[in-house]
Amino acid sequence: MVSLLRTASARRIAFVTFALVACSEPRPTPEVGPDSDWRHYNGNLASWKYSPLDQIDSDNVGSLEVAWRRPAVDESRLRPDQDLPTSLRSTPLKVGSALYISNAWGLVEAFDAGTGATIWVERQLEEPGSGARSRGKRGVAYWENGEDRRILSISGEHLIALAAETGAPALSFGKDGRVDLSEGIGPPRVRYRWTGVPLVVGDVVIVGSSMTDDPPVKRQPPGDVRAYDVRSGELLWTFHVIPREGEPGTETWEEESWRYSGHANLWTLMSADEESGYVYLPLSSPTGDMYGGHRLGDNLYGQSLVCVEATTGRRVWHQQLVHHGLWDYDLPAAPVLADIVVDGEPVKAVVQITKQAFTFVFDRLTGEPVWPIKELPVPRSNVPGERTAPTQPFPTRPPPFDRQGVAIDDLIDFTPELRTAALEIAGRYVIGPMFTPPSVRGDALGDTLGTLQLPGSQGGADVQGAAYDPDTGWLYVPSITVPFAADVVAGDPGRTDLRYRRGTRQWVPGPEGLPLLKPPYGRITAIDLNRGEHVWMVPNGDGPRDHPLLAGLDLPPLGSPGRAAPLVTKTLLFIGEGSSGRGGGGNRVPEGMSPNHIPGGGANLLRAYDKESGEVVWRFELGARATGAPMTYLHQGRQYLVVAVGGPDAVAGLVALALPVSGTG
């Protein structure tokens, strides 16, 4: 197996186990094959992350081997002085005999499904490393009508359409195959960026945007959701995530703060119901994410699930899941559409998992909760100028899938010494139940360092989402348990018109780099959506049980806090331990908690779990941590399992696993 470690002598080491077929001019893709594909980022528009393939099962999964590897960027596109990237968050699509991906520079690549060999690479219009253009995206979208087959992708500030066969621009789309997404943003004007995946519903392609969580001033552009004609690139509609004058919802913004407030953008992924033509938009927090004294009120449509018509953008219904958000509790994952049976009655449901570790279940046609949602009192803020919402919505079913809030009994107690040290650390923060507001960070003796928030900014659940098994009605949710400093500091009047801005907003480690709270730190929960009940919950990964201070304690798996994405098939649940930060690069978990630095943490492992029990039935060493969502497909009678890998000390790329040819049947 080729080493993935990035050493000076191996800066340009080949990632693959075969010779890439690199070409300066695109060549046609093979003919479209049988319907055994993966045509959407999440497997389908309902965001199931599910495949009915069953060639790989519990009896033979142990025989999986590397079928091919591919680097995060086609090596023929690198200059002699360039390194292979360390980060790749993308998940490929598979259509016919070709796979399509947004590489580590945000360029689309097409390659052979059976070998990983290059078919074509999008023509480079800008130098790698130039602004948002170079940031890798999570994936691409696919559209076809007869002989017209297109790949849709975000490229810097543009939505682009490429011919699936050759990678050439679809010239009928926008201007020379490109639509400028910076047009219409603001005021004020900001650079457009988004790491999400366009959603194609019929002949409509829908895009969101990514925006800073902590802007220097309160006047910011709203992160409106926009839709374009997939053939012409014509703008079809815009959904105002912050209502404009005369629109419903402005009453939730006191003193007309809707006029200058911004963001509430859709930075994550969407879902759609092809039968009804509805699209489901999970939205984020308004300006700013941890202080809202300048935007009092509930602030629609901040941190709301909004259902709109795909063809018109008309709002059908909405549910706000956090009022007057202050905790960075954006709706982080694509909603899952599920047909379930509750108390003997069929329900067309939409399921939204959250950073708070809630699972909200609604009728996807009407927006009515499937189980009651209670508005419960929550702690009030003592930050000057701030006014928190008096209540927040709590679903009565299913139960939370991760720990919520911090109490003294939650602190680690592996040994008396560690318990004492954990108490000292926690004593420097405000602690309390979930929705305890951010607090002012002080430097004087006796001041606290903010609020110890749990779940933290990355959940609970996050962009990795959940996987749904339509055969059983079970939802599989990966989550993490890591506390977070929710602190604010006074704004400098010379630099900002915000009275307070967020402070450190960082993970809070425990003693000697160990976790501050009791395990598990990464877990998987199986939820029966028909009953609204948990079926099982298991740790995902060993975690820090090999830490020197825990030596001799003979601890069970403690779970690793990586952002792991699931894949469920007819036979098994597959999941790695995930990236510890954004994409595969940044690390927002303290070093002692990072999967890359935990002794024996096993962060490079991909596992298969028994779907009914949560028992681990297989482990595979990937050579780097899983940074993208895994996918699977059938090609020439052979089932492949593909996942993006990378990390600070590894070359990023794709790893494809399959059974030996003699064992595929």
XYZ file of C-alpha atoms in Angstrom:
665
model
C 0.000 0.000 0.000
C 1.378 3.419 -0.919
C 2.281 5.558 2.085
C 0.216 8.696 2.554
C 2.641 10.502 4.872
C 3.880 13.851 3.608
C 7.662 13.829 4.015
C 10.189 16.099 2.352
C 11.521 13.282 0.229
C 8.036 12.218 -0.798
C 6.518 15.629 -1.621
C 5.368 14.468 -5.040
C 4.902 10.787 -4.187
C 2.279 9.106 -6.353
C -0.945 8.660 -4.375
C -2.314 6.064 -6.740
C -1.446 2.409 -7.301
C -1.813 2.748 -11.057
C -0.720 5.266 -13.664
C -3.235 8.081 -14.063
C -4.356 8.606 -17.626
C -3.718 12.351 -17.624
C -4.654 14.260 -20.714
C -4.317 17.869 -21.763
C -7.423 17.679 -23.947
C -10.695 16.123 -22.661
C -11.801 12.840 -24.171
C -15.354 11.446 -24.096
C -16.626 9.477 -21.116
C -17.695 5.855 -21.618
C -21.282 5.207 -22.538
C -23.835 5.540 -19.717
C -24.377 2.131 -18.126
C -27.055 0.456 -16.002
C -28.923 2.267 -13.262
C -26.558 1.330 -10.414
C -25.310 4.836 -9.839
C -24.894 7.511 -7.177
C -26.360 10.558 -8.947
C -26.770 12.921 -5.991
C -24.396 13.986 -3.252
C -26.492 12.226 -0.599
C -27.482 9.329 -2.876
C -30.868 10.821 -3.744
C -32.766 14.095 -3.422
C -34.271 12.843 -0.154
C -30.746 12.731 1.363
C -30.879 9.098 2.473
C -27.163 8.290 2.105
C -28.492 4.823 1.283
C -27.808 2.232 -1.416
C -29.776 -0.983 -2.087
C -26.569 -2.732 -3.179
C -25.858 -5.913 -1.236
C -22.838 -7.530 -2.892
C -20.718 -6.459 0.105
C -22.193 -7.972 3.254
C -21.179 -9.052 6.755
C -19.881 -12.389 5.479
C -17.420 -10.986 2.926
C -16.723 -7.397 4.036
C -13.469 -8.605 5.587
C -12.178 -9.373 2.093
C -12.396 -5.773 0.842
C -9.213 -4.519 -0.763
C -8.000 -1.305 -2.391
C -9.222 -1.280 -5.995
C -7.711 2.110 -6.855
C -6.531 5.366 -5.364
C -6.656 8.859 -6.773
C -5.080 12.104 -5.466
C -7.126 15.180 -4.550
C -5.882 16.898 -7.719
C -4.889 15.221 -10.984
C -1.095 15.246 -10.766
C -0.701 16.373 -14.376
C -2.142 19.738 -13.285
C 0.533 20.372 -10.639
C 3.522 22.587 -11.295
C 6.921 21.177 -10.267
C 6.943 23.454 -7.195
C 3.452 22.447 -6.017
C 2.615 19.842 -3.408
C -0.341 17.528 -3.528
C -3.110 18.961 -1.295
C -3.786 17.633 2.203
C -7.518 18.349 2.199
C -10.402 16.857 0.226
C -13.969 17.020 1.492
C -15.743 16.050 -1.723
C -17.935 13.022 -2.443
C -18.081 11.894 -6.085
C -21.158 11.230 -8.174
C -21.322 8.103 -10.317
C -23.241 8.175 -13.586
C -22.797 5.321 -16.014
C -19.107 4.431 -16.173
C -17.775 7.772 -14.911
C -17.307 9.447 -11.556
C -17.416 13.230 -11.137
C -15.923 15.223 -8.278
C -14.944 18.721 -7.232
C -11.231 18.378 -6.554
C -9.197 20.090 -3.825
C -8.951 23.268 -5.960
C -12.655 23.341 -6.778
C -12.140 22.095 -10.350
C -14.384 19.330 -11.673
C -12.691 16.060 -12.593
C -14.185 13.039 -14.363
C -12.583 9.626 -14.039
C -13.205 5.976 -14.764
C -15.402 4.176 -12.220
C -13.429 0.961 -12.503
C -9.855 2.245 -12.411
C -9.898 5.855 -11.203
C -8.069 6.905 -14.381
C -8.608 10.486 -15.523
C -11.121 11.128 -18.307
C -11.125 14.929 -18.195
C -10.372 17.846 -15.901
C -12.188 21.174 -16.027
C -10.164 23.823 -17.835
C -8.439 26.004 -15.259
C -9.370 29.684 -15.531
C -7.546 30.935 -12.436
C -4.362 30.023 -10.651
C -4.816 27.502 -7.812
C -4.701 29.285 -4.487
C -6.465 32.437 -5.710
C -9.189 33.265 -3.209
C -12.343 31.200 -2.920
C -11.612 29.629 -6.309
C -9.112 27.249 -4.744
C -11.320 25.977 -1.942
C -12.525 22.450 -2.494
C -16.275 21.952 -2.504
C -18.269 19.050 -1.092
C -19.407 17.893 -4.506
C -21.149 18.565 -7.790
C -24.643 18.073 -9.224
C -25.820 16.228 -12.338
C -28.627 16.955 -14.815
C -29.689 15.271 -18.010
C -32.360 15.580 -20.649
C -31.954 13.223 -23.562
C -28.489 13.699 -25.010
C -27.870 16.873 -23.011
C -25.958 15.829 -19.862
C -24.446 18.438 -17.557
C -22.327 18.716 -14.420
C -23.179 21.729 -12.250
C -20.553 23.068 -9.861
C -19.595 26.116 -7.822
C -16.344 27.591 -9.113
C -15.183 30.608 -7.139
C -17.963 33.180 -7.552
C -19.614 31.329 -10.420
C -22.137 28.570 -10.985
C -20.812 26.614 -13.943
C -22.298 24.019 -16.273
C -20.050 21.508 -18.064
C -20.777 18.843 -20.658
C -20.599 15.527 -18.784
C -18.954 13.793 -21.755
C -16.043 16.174 -22.273
C -15.891 18.799 -19.524
C -16.375 21.558 -22.062
C -18.507 24.542 -20.936
C -22.233 24.281 -21.729
C -22.305 27.481 -23.786
C -26.085 27.922 -23.558
C -25.774 28.347 -19.786
C -25.231 31.918 -18.620
C -22.231 33.551 -20.271
C -19.961 30.911 -21.784
C -21.214 28.294 -19.335
C -20.941 30.483 -16.222
C -23.343 32.493 -14.048
C -21.834 35.207 -11.845
C -23.198 34.567 -8.336
C -21.761 37.809 -6.986
C -24.464 39.710 -8.861
C -27.352 40.610 -6.610
C -25.484 40.191 -3.300
C -25.830 43.051 -0.847
C -25.823 45.761 -0.033
C -23.127 45.823 1.208
C -21.195 43.916 -1.441
C -19.218 40.881 -0.276
C -17.353 38.186 -2.131
C -19.551 35.177 -2.921
C -18.352 31.832 -1.625
C -19.946 28.482 -0.899
C -18.561 25.029 -0.203
C -21.951 23.332 -0.570
C -23.439 21.374 -3.453
C -25.975 22.747 -5.967
C -29.353 21.008 -5.822
C -30.978 20.126 -9.143
C -34.756 19.572 -9.072
C -36.240 19.051 -12.521
C -34.876 21.896 -14.632
C -34.040 24.123 -11.656
C -30.649 24.392 -9.932
C -30.597 25.935 -6.430
C -27.606 27.392 -4.572
C -26.869 28.766 -1.112
C -23.888 30.723 0.220
C -21.292 30.796 2.992
C -20.691 33.933 5.066
C -18.591 34.931 8.025
C -20.094 34.214 11.457
C -18.475 37.244 13.104
C -18.643 40.332 10.874
C -17.140 43.611 12.124
C -20.330 45.666 11.675
C -24.031 44.936 12.020
C -25.020 45.963 8.463
C -24.507 42.810 6.406
C -25.971 41.255 3.255
C -28.588 38.535 3.695
C -27.600 35.067 2.500
C -30.559 34.668 0.143
C -31.184 31.321 -1.585
C -31.348 31.527 -5.387
C -32.530 29.277 -8.205
C -31.540 29.262 -11.882
C -32.771 27.616 -15.055
C -30.484 24.640 -15.597
C -30.487 25.121 -19.384
C -30.065 28.882 -19.737
C -28.706 30.009 -16.376
C -31.552 32.546 -16.054
C -32.338 33.592 -12.473
C -35.757 32.109 -11.659
C -36.326 33.150 -8.067
C -34.760 34.410 -4.854
C -35.908 33.418 -1.387
C -35.301 36.186 1.139
C -33.881 34.512 4.237
C -34.438 37.798 6.076
C -37.870 39.171 5.093
C -38.081 42.464 3.232
C -40.575 45.276 3.669
C -44.143 44.031 3.277
C -43.201 40.350 3.638
C -44.350 38.104 6.495
C -41.810 37.797 9.302
C -40.579 41.390 9.596
C -42.517 41.637 12.864
C -40.014 39.214 14.416
C -37.263 41.850 14.001
C -37.728 44.618 16.565
C -37.080 48.249 15.606
C -36.984 47.180 11.940
C -33.622 45.488 12.444
C -34.397 43.408 9.343
C -33.365 46.447 7.314
C -29.668 46.052 8.144
C -29.265 42.534 9.533
C -27.684 39.917 7.312
C -26.600 36.308 6.867
C -29.121 33.603 7.977
C -27.639 31.891 4.922
C -27.827 28.319 3.700
C -24.206 27.138 4.001
C -25.009 23.421 4.194
C -26.996 21.018 1.991
C -30.615 20.876 0.803
C -33.161 18.159 0.068
C -36.155 17.918 -2.255
C -39.359 15.948 -2.735
C -39.734 15.267 -6.454
C -43.396 14.241 -6.101
C -44.577 17.470 -4.486
C -41.919 19.708 -6.025
C -40.942 21.025 -2.597
C -37.406 21.940 -1.517
C -36.263 22.041 2.126
C -33.847 24.782 3.174
C -31.953 24.493 6.509
C -30.848 28.028 7.425
C -28.249 29.516 9.758
C -27.991 32.375 12.261
C -28.303 36.097 11.478
C -25.552 38.646 12.159
C -23.798 37.956 14.549
C -23.930 34.404 15.698
C -23.250 34.981 19.456
C -24.583 38.484 20.139
C -27.969 39.797 19.054
C -28.566 42.968 21.046
C -28.939 44.873 17.787
C -31.568 42.434 16.393
C -33.994 41.778 19.237
C -36.863 39.401 18.507
C -37.134 35.847 17.189
C -35.462 36.808 13.853
C -37.151 34.812 11.094
C -35.960 32.943 9.090
C -32.814 32.533 11.083
C -32.126 28.915 12.087
C -35.371 27.770 10.496
C -36.329 24.868 8.273
C -38.132 26.428 5.313
C -40.129 24.556 2.667
C -40.416 26.284 -0.721
C -41.697 25.403 -4.173
C -38.844 24.397 -6.447
C -40.226 26.191 -9.502
C -41.230 29.483 -7.867
C -39.445 29.799 -4.507
C -42.794 30.444 -2.818
C -42.674 29.664 0.892
C -45.002 26.785 1.720
C -44.244 26.503 5.446
C -41.456 27.049 7.956
C -40.482 26.009 11.455
C -37.984 28.018 13.466
C -35.886 25.611 15.542
C -33.897 28.245 17.476
C -35.372 31.617 18.439
C -33.032 34.625 18.435
C -30.025 32.375 17.934
C -26.895 33.041 20.016
C -25.183 29.638 20.088
C -24.151 29.114 16.449
C -26.829 26.408 16.349
C -27.281 26.627 12.585
C -29.321 23.896 10.951
C -26.223 22.006 9.824
C -27.314 19.062 7.691
C -29.545 18.186 4.774
C -33.069 17.268 5.952
C -33.973 13.614 5.426
C -37.279 12.798 3.699
C -38.783 9.586 5.037
C -42.061 7.749 4.531
C -42.820 6.376 7.984
C -45.760 4.859 9.865
C -46.679 6.483 13.188
C -49.418 4.938 15.329
C -50.610 2.991 12.299
C -50.869 6.068 10.055
C -48.549 6.684 7.065
C -46.647 9.956 7.284
C -44.621 11.682 4.588
C -42.026 13.131 6.942
C -39.052 15.470 6.796
C -36.459 14.930 9.508
C -34.051 17.660 10.608
C -31.169 16.741 12.908
C -29.512 19.635 14.729
C -26.375 20.750 16.490
C -28.433 20.683 19.699
C -28.685 16.868 19.218
C -32.400 17.069 18.493
C -34.297 15.162 15.812
C -37.241 17.280 14.647
C -39.811 15.342 12.600
C -42.455 17.171 10.545
C -45.089 16.327 7.974
C -43.168 17.434 4.902
C -46.268 18.655 3.069
C -47.794 20.746 5.863
C -44.963 21.401 8.318
C -46.997 20.051 11.227
C -44.893 18.295 13.904
C -45.295 14.516 13.897
C -44.801 14.514 17.667
C -45.515 17.512 19.915
C -42.860 20.207 20.271
C -42.841 22.016 23.610
C -41.696 25.590 24.103
C -39.760 25.330 27.372
C -38.238 28.127 29.473
C -34.485 28.628 29.054
C -31.891 30.728 30.939
C -31.819 34.467 30.309
C -28.802 36.523 29.283
C -27.025 39.043 31.512
C -24.966 40.531 28.661
C -25.777 44.266 28.465
C -28.153 45.036 25.606
C -28.959 41.383 24.952
C -32.428 39.850 25.377
C -32.747 36.121 24.874
C -35.939 34.389 23.816
C -37.813 33.244 26.940
C -38.416 29.761 25.495
C -36.916 27.386 22.936
C -38.522 24.461 21.065
C -37.880 20.968 22.476
C -39.246 17.946 20.554
C -40.891 15.318 22.749
C -39.757 12.528 20.402
C -37.250 11.148 19.538
C -34.997 11.703 22.592
C -31.783 13.720 22.131
C -28.969 11.723 20.526
C -26.157 13.413 22.457
C -25.491 15.124 25.778
C -27.042 18.568 26.308
C -25.810 21.170 28.783
C -23.028 20.907 31.365
C -23.297 19.963 35.038
C -20.632 19.079 37.603
C -21.577 15.402 37.371
C -20.690 15.460 33.644
C -16.976 16.114 34.303
C -14.460 13.299 33.858
C -13.732 11.133 36.886
C -11.370 8.493 35.451
C -9.121 9.174 38.472
C -9.515 11.464 41.536
C -6.664 13.644 40.258
C -8.295 14.137 36.861
C -11.607 14.900 38.535
C -9.999 17.620 40.645
C -8.306 19.137 37.599
C -11.560 19.038 35.605
C -13.390 20.832 38.428
C -10.752 23.578 38.386
C -11.123 24.079 34.612
C -14.925 24.080 34.688
C -14.876 26.534 37.593
C -13.546 29.209 35.262
C -16.716 29.098 33.143
C -20.451 29.624 33.531
C -22.135 26.233 33.323
C -25.766 25.231 33.061
C -28.400 23.542 30.885
C -28.468 23.793 27.119
C -29.302 27.297 25.879
C -27.403 28.914 28.755
C -26.462 32.113 26.882
C -22.968 33.237 25.968
C -21.415 35.388 28.703
C -18.819 38.141 28.871
C -15.229 36.952 29.020
C -13.220 38.769 31.685
C -9.534 39.067 32.461
C -9.754 40.218 36.075
C -9.344 37.926 39.076
C -12.592 36.042 39.606
C -13.932 36.708 36.104
C -15.185 33.779 34.049
C -13.983 32.902 30.566
C -17.462 32.676 29.104
C -20.106 29.938 29.070
C -19.259 26.262 28.773
C -21.623 25.308 25.948
C -22.632 21.765 25.039
C -23.268 20.784 22.314
C -20.674 23.095 20.855
C -20.430 24.943 17.571
C -19.908 21.729 15.570
C -22.613 19.790 17.377
C -24.047 17.348 18.266
C -24.740 16.702 14.620
C -23.141 18.708 11.844
C -22.817 18.808 8.073
C -21.970 15.084 7.963
C -25.707 14.467 8.437
C -27.516 11.182 8.933
C -28.244 8.042 6.912
C -31.730 6.591 6.498
C -32.673 2.961 5.849
C -36.028 2.890 3.987
C -36.448 -0.825 4.677
C -36.626 -0.368 8.457
C -37.400 3.324 8.934
C -34.232 3.684 11.027
C -32.075 6.798 11.021
C -28.342 6.558 11.827
C -26.877 9.730 13.343
C -23.181 10.335 14.091
C -22.481 13.022 16.706
C -19.753 14.376 18.971
C -19.550 15.467 22.615
C -17.036 18.310 23.003
C -17.655 21.463 25.096
C -17.213 24.900 23.616
C -16.441 28.358 25.028
C -19.372 30.669 24.270
C -17.801 33.995 25.227
C -18.336 37.566 24.066
C -16.137 40.636 24.457
C -16.929 44.328 24.262
C -16.678 45.732 20.747
C -14.043 48.358 19.978
C -16.031 51.481 18.946
C -13.231 52.423 16.579
C -13.683 49.182 14.647
C -17.293 48.061 15.097
C -20.797 49.329 15.767
C -21.625 46.097 17.598
C -21.769 46.459 21.366
C -20.353 42.955 21.808
C -18.667 40.452 19.533
C -17.813 36.821 20.017
C -14.566 36.077 21.816
C -12.410 32.975 21.501
C -15.188 30.585 20.453
C -12.996 27.529 20.864
C -13.148 23.977 22.113
C -12.386 23.602 25.812
C -9.963 20.753 26.605
C -9.715 18.992 29.920
C -6.623 18.252 32.008
C -3.447 17.216 30.140
C -5.286 17.451 26.811
C -7.854 14.849 27.836
C -11.559 15.593 27.347
C -13.235 17.661 30.028
C -16.441 15.620 30.070
C -17.305 11.959 30.414
C -17.395 9.769 27.271
C -18.362 8.904 24.645
C -16.829 11.742 22.620
C -18.053 10.423 19.305
C -21.095 8.198 18.968
C -23.586 6.713 16.549
C -27.271 6.543 17.429
C -29.848 4.418 15.621
C -33.336 5.942 15.795
C -36.580 4.201 14.828
C -38.524 7.002 13.128
C -41.741 4.998 13.185
C -41.743 4.975 16.984
C -39.618 8.029 17.749
C -37.298 5.927 19.901
C -33.627 5.059 20.095
C -32.729 1.510 19.090
C -29.050 1.557 20.023
C -26.175 3.960 20.712
C -22.480 3.033 20.458
C -19.145 4.890 20.656
C -17.510 5.560 17.300
C -13.784 4.937 17.739
C -11.423 4.222 20.604
C -10.878 7.836 21.589
C -8.123 8.706 24.110
C -8.171 5.490 26.125
C -4.458 4.984 25.370
C -3.549 8.339 26.944
C -0.715 7.853 29.491
C -2.874 9.145 32.348
C -5.445 6.435 31.588
C -2.920 3.599 31.412
C -4.013 0.487 33.269
C -7.661 1.511 33.561
C -8.818 -1.011 30.911
C -11.392 1.387 29.481
C -13.876 0.467 26.723
C -13.960 2.463 23.454
C -14.507 6.126 24.310
C -15.405 7.469 20.865
C -13.471 10.015 18.770
C -14.787 13.552 18.101
C -14.428 13.541 14.322
C -17.038 14.811 11.885
C -17.886 11.389 10.486
C -20.411 10.877 7.688
C -22.429 7.643 7.433
C -23.378 5.408 4.514
C -26.027 2.715 4.882
C -26.529 -0.117 2.399
C -28.895 -3.056 2.154
C -26.537 -4.982 4.428
C -24.290 -2.705 6.517
C -23.630 0.731 8.023
C -20.254 2.224 7.022
C -18.638 5.104 8.869
C -15.132 6.416 9.556
C -14.071 8.677 12.398
C -14.065 11.802 10.331
C -12.204 15.070 10.157
C -11.568 16.973 13.367
C -12.000 20.368 11.737
C -13.403 22.060 8.674
C -12.944 19.925 5.585
C -9.769 17.945 5.977
C -7.504 20.807 6.876
C -8.258 23.086 9.813
C -8.300 21.665 13.313
C -10.794 23.221 15.704
C -10.477 20.439 18.264
C -7.609 20.864 20.786
C -4.615 18.737 19.929
C -5.226 16.333 22.770
C -8.706 15.643 21.445
C -7.876 15.520 17.749
C -8.244 12.104 16.101
C -4.858 12.747 14.473
C -3.106 13.010 17.828
C -4.895 10.555 20.113
C -2.582 7.605 20.870
C -4.356 4.536 19.547
C -7.294 6.672 18.497
C -7.676 4.742 15.244
C -8.753 7.883 13.380
C -7.696 6.402 10.031
C -10.128 3.504 10.296
C -13.238 2.918 8.216
C -15.663 0.580 9.957
C -18.704 -1.478 9.060
C -21.390 -1.787 11.719
C -24.198 -4.297 12.050
C -27.307 -2.219 11.368
C -29.462 -3.993 13.937
C -27.069 -4.001 16.889
C -24.329 -1.423 16.289
C -21.677 -4.123 16.595
C -18.457 -3.489 14.658
C -18.041 -6.248 12.064
C -15.068 -4.868 10.071
C -12.240 -2.327 10.296
C -10.022 -1.044 7.490
C -6.905 1.145 7.745
C -7.293 3.946 5.185
C -3.878 5.504 5.728
C -5.474 8.895 6.523
C -8.670 10.046 8.163
C -11.965 10.047 6.295
C -12.740 13.656 5.322
C -15.644 13.190 2.918
C -18.919 11.290 2.975
C -18.533 7.711 1.657
C -20.541 6.509 -1.341
C -21.019 3.218 -3.181
C -21.938 2.031 -6.674
C -21.928 -1.003 -8.978
C -19.640 -1.053 -12.019
C -19.308 -4.035 -14.383
C -20.777 -6.325 -11.749
C -18.467 -5.159 -8.947
C -19.572 -3.047 -5.963
C -17.184 -0.241 -4.999
C -16.992 1.748 -1.774
C -15.297 5.168 -2.168
C -14.283 7.713 0.473
C -12.175 10.891 0.506
C -9.244 10.910 2.921
C -6.663 13.453 4.050
C -5.272 15.383 6.978
C -2.401 17.672 8.023
C 0.163 14.861 7.760
C -1.220 13.040 4.730
C -1.763 13.420 1.012
C -5.472 13.815 0.338
C -7.377 11.793 -2.237
C -9.940 9.101 -2.870
C -9.697 5.464 -1.812
C -11.878 2.905 -3.612
C -12.471 -0.489 -1.989
C -13.992 -3.580 -3.587
C -14.084 -7.346 -3.170
C -11.469 -9.341 -5.060
C -12.628 -10.016 -8.597
C -13.036 -13.720 -7.872
C -15.304 -12.879 -4.940
C -17.741 -10.491 -6.593
C -19.990 -13.166 -8.032
